[in-house]
Amino acid sequence: MSNANGTSLLRLGVILLMAGVISLSVVFFWFSLSNNCPSPVFRPDRYSQIIADKSSRPLANKAEGKPLVLLWVWPQDYRFEFSDCKRFFNIDNCQLTDDRSLYNDADDVIVYHRNISKDLSNLPPSPRPPFQRWIWLHLESPTNTKIIPGLENLFNLTLSYRQDADIPVRMRLITSKEPNKDFVIPKKDKLVCWIVSNNNSTTGVDRRNDFFKEFSKYIQVTLFGKAYARFLNYTDYYPTLASCKFYLALENSVHKDYFMEKINGPLAAGTVPVVLGPPRRNYENYYPAESFIHVDDFPDERSLAMYLLQLDRDENAYHQYFNWRKHLTPSPHLILQTQEFILAICTACDHVARHREYKEVHDLYDWYFR
Ligand SMILES: *[C@@H]1O[C@H](CO)[C@@H](O)[C@H](O)[C@H]1NC(C)=O
Ligand SMILES: *[C@@H]1O[C@H](CO)[C@@H](O)[C@H](O)[C@H]1NC(C)=O
Ligand SMILES: *[C@@H]1O[C@H](CO)[C@@H](O)[C@H](O)[C@H]1NC(C)=O
Ligand SMILES: *[C@@H]1O[C@H](CO)[C@@H](O)[C@H](O)[C@H]1NC(C)=O
Ligand SMILES: *[C@@H]1O[C@H](CO)[C@@H](O)[C@H](O)[C@H]1NC(C)=O
């Protein structure tokens, strides 16, 4: 995957190009278990601003150099080059390592929740150096989170999709003063699309399945993904999304702030997301009200379907859903499953380089499940 050193011009072109350039493995779009925002793609220039806005303090002491951040395990064994932080997000203000022999020197240690064993035997050693902070990395929703006893008061920072985490992870829309004149709504040859891979009811998918069963009685939906035995090569992800008028962004479980790539993908591709998740107000913390359609805007699935059919016939009304693009720019996220944690880890790197404050996390699960 190469860098997009493109201007904000021809954004979609860039997206398509990126998608095309990406190499050749298979993609299993498991838009599913994780909230996981397989992270964003390629707006290095932009992304550094995104992160900077929350944490605009200068380095506490530049002379001391970059903090050393130890990744204790590779989450799900999805490895990547640490230089990807620079490559994708223009982040290189910490020194990332997976070399445990540097433990005593590490300023921060990232520990991935799902890889902690029940007996805690694979945690980093204690006592930890007095200056060292442990970062709890977890991207699943509460519905899909196992409680491992003993972590309640162990960490210093939380790293999560939640906005009230110490280090929130998310692709944000970027504002621009100059109107973006280059955006063109991509050509459409499908009405509603849905990529779905996870259909395991233990992960909370019943609600979206119920929704879909009813909804699809009234309107045609083009399906992709593992759950439908219709794999979508990841190189086709953005082009396919772009070719649909609407995209079903249905979360597996409903939690505050728990929406990431499912809505980001269609917004970045030039498609109107139809979201099922937490209330509209929560989405509006991140996305303009008129950029998406919320299933709760309608009394039932049928009226939603009727509304989409009406928009399909009314170009002008449909186009209103793209007015926001004049002054806001989305960034495509990274789409390979193995890239799922890159954004989170890079975001942590950037955060700890700017924030060296003392911090303790108490009652981790009270916070997480509240
Ligand atoms: C995915 O797309 C790339 C590029 O078009 C192609 O070379 C590769 O063989 C495809 N992979 C699969 C599994 O179809
Ligand atoms: C982390 O968990 C994944 C998935 O359960 C597993 O495949 C991997 O081997 C684990 N890695 C470590 C270092 O325990
Ligand atoms: C569904 O998830 C549960 C819990 O993770 C797992 O035990 C089960 O094997 C999964 N079922 C399928 C069909 O993948
Ligand atoms: C998912 O599971 C539900 C219930 O088991 C089933 O009705 C539905 O057809 C499944 N969907 C897919 C895509 O397999
Ligand atoms: C990190 O958190 C632990 C557990 O609460 C605490 O004992 C330690 O003093 C904290 N260290 C730093 C540097 O924040």
Short mmCIF file of C-alpha atoms and ligand atoms in Angstrom, two decimals, residues 128 130-133 153-156 357-362, ligand 5:
data_model
loop_
_atom_site.label_atom_id
_atom_site.label_comp_id
_atom_site.label_asym_id
_atom_site.label_seq_id
_atom_site.Cartn_x
_atom_site.Cartn_y
_atom_site.Cartn_z
CA ARG A 128 7.01 -2.05 37.09
CA PRO A 130 8.11 3.75 38.74
CA PHE A 131 7.94 5.95 35.67
CA GLN A 132 6.29 3.31 33.48
CA ARG A 133 2.65 3.39 32.47
CA ASN A 153 -6.72 -1.32 39.18
CA LEU A 154 -3.67 -2.31 37.19
CA PHE A 155 -3.49 0.13 34.32
CA ASN A 156 -2.63 3.77 33.86
CA GLU A 357 1.20 12.88 33.26
CA TYR A 358 0.77 10.49 36.13
CA LYS A 359 -2.45 8.55 35.88
CA GLU A 360 -4.12 5.50 37.38
CA VAL A 361 -7.14 3.65 36.06
CA HIS A 362 -9.45 2.47 38.81
C1 LIG B 5 0.37 3.35 37.07
O1 LIG B 5 -0.71 2.70 37.70
C2 LIG B 5 -0.33 1.88 38.78
C3 LIG B 5 -1.57 1.11 39.24
O2 LIG B 5 -2.58 2.00 39.57
C4 LIG B 5 0.27 2.76 39.87
O3 LIG B 5 0.68 1.96 40.95
C5 LIG B 5 1.45 3.48 39.28
O4 LIG B 5 2.00 4.36 40.26
C6 LIG B 5 1.08 4.27 38.04
N1 LIG B 5 2.28 4.80 37.44
C7 LIG B 5 2.34 5.88 36.68
C8 LIG B 5 3.67 6.30 36.24
O5 LIG B 5 1.36 6.51 36.34
#
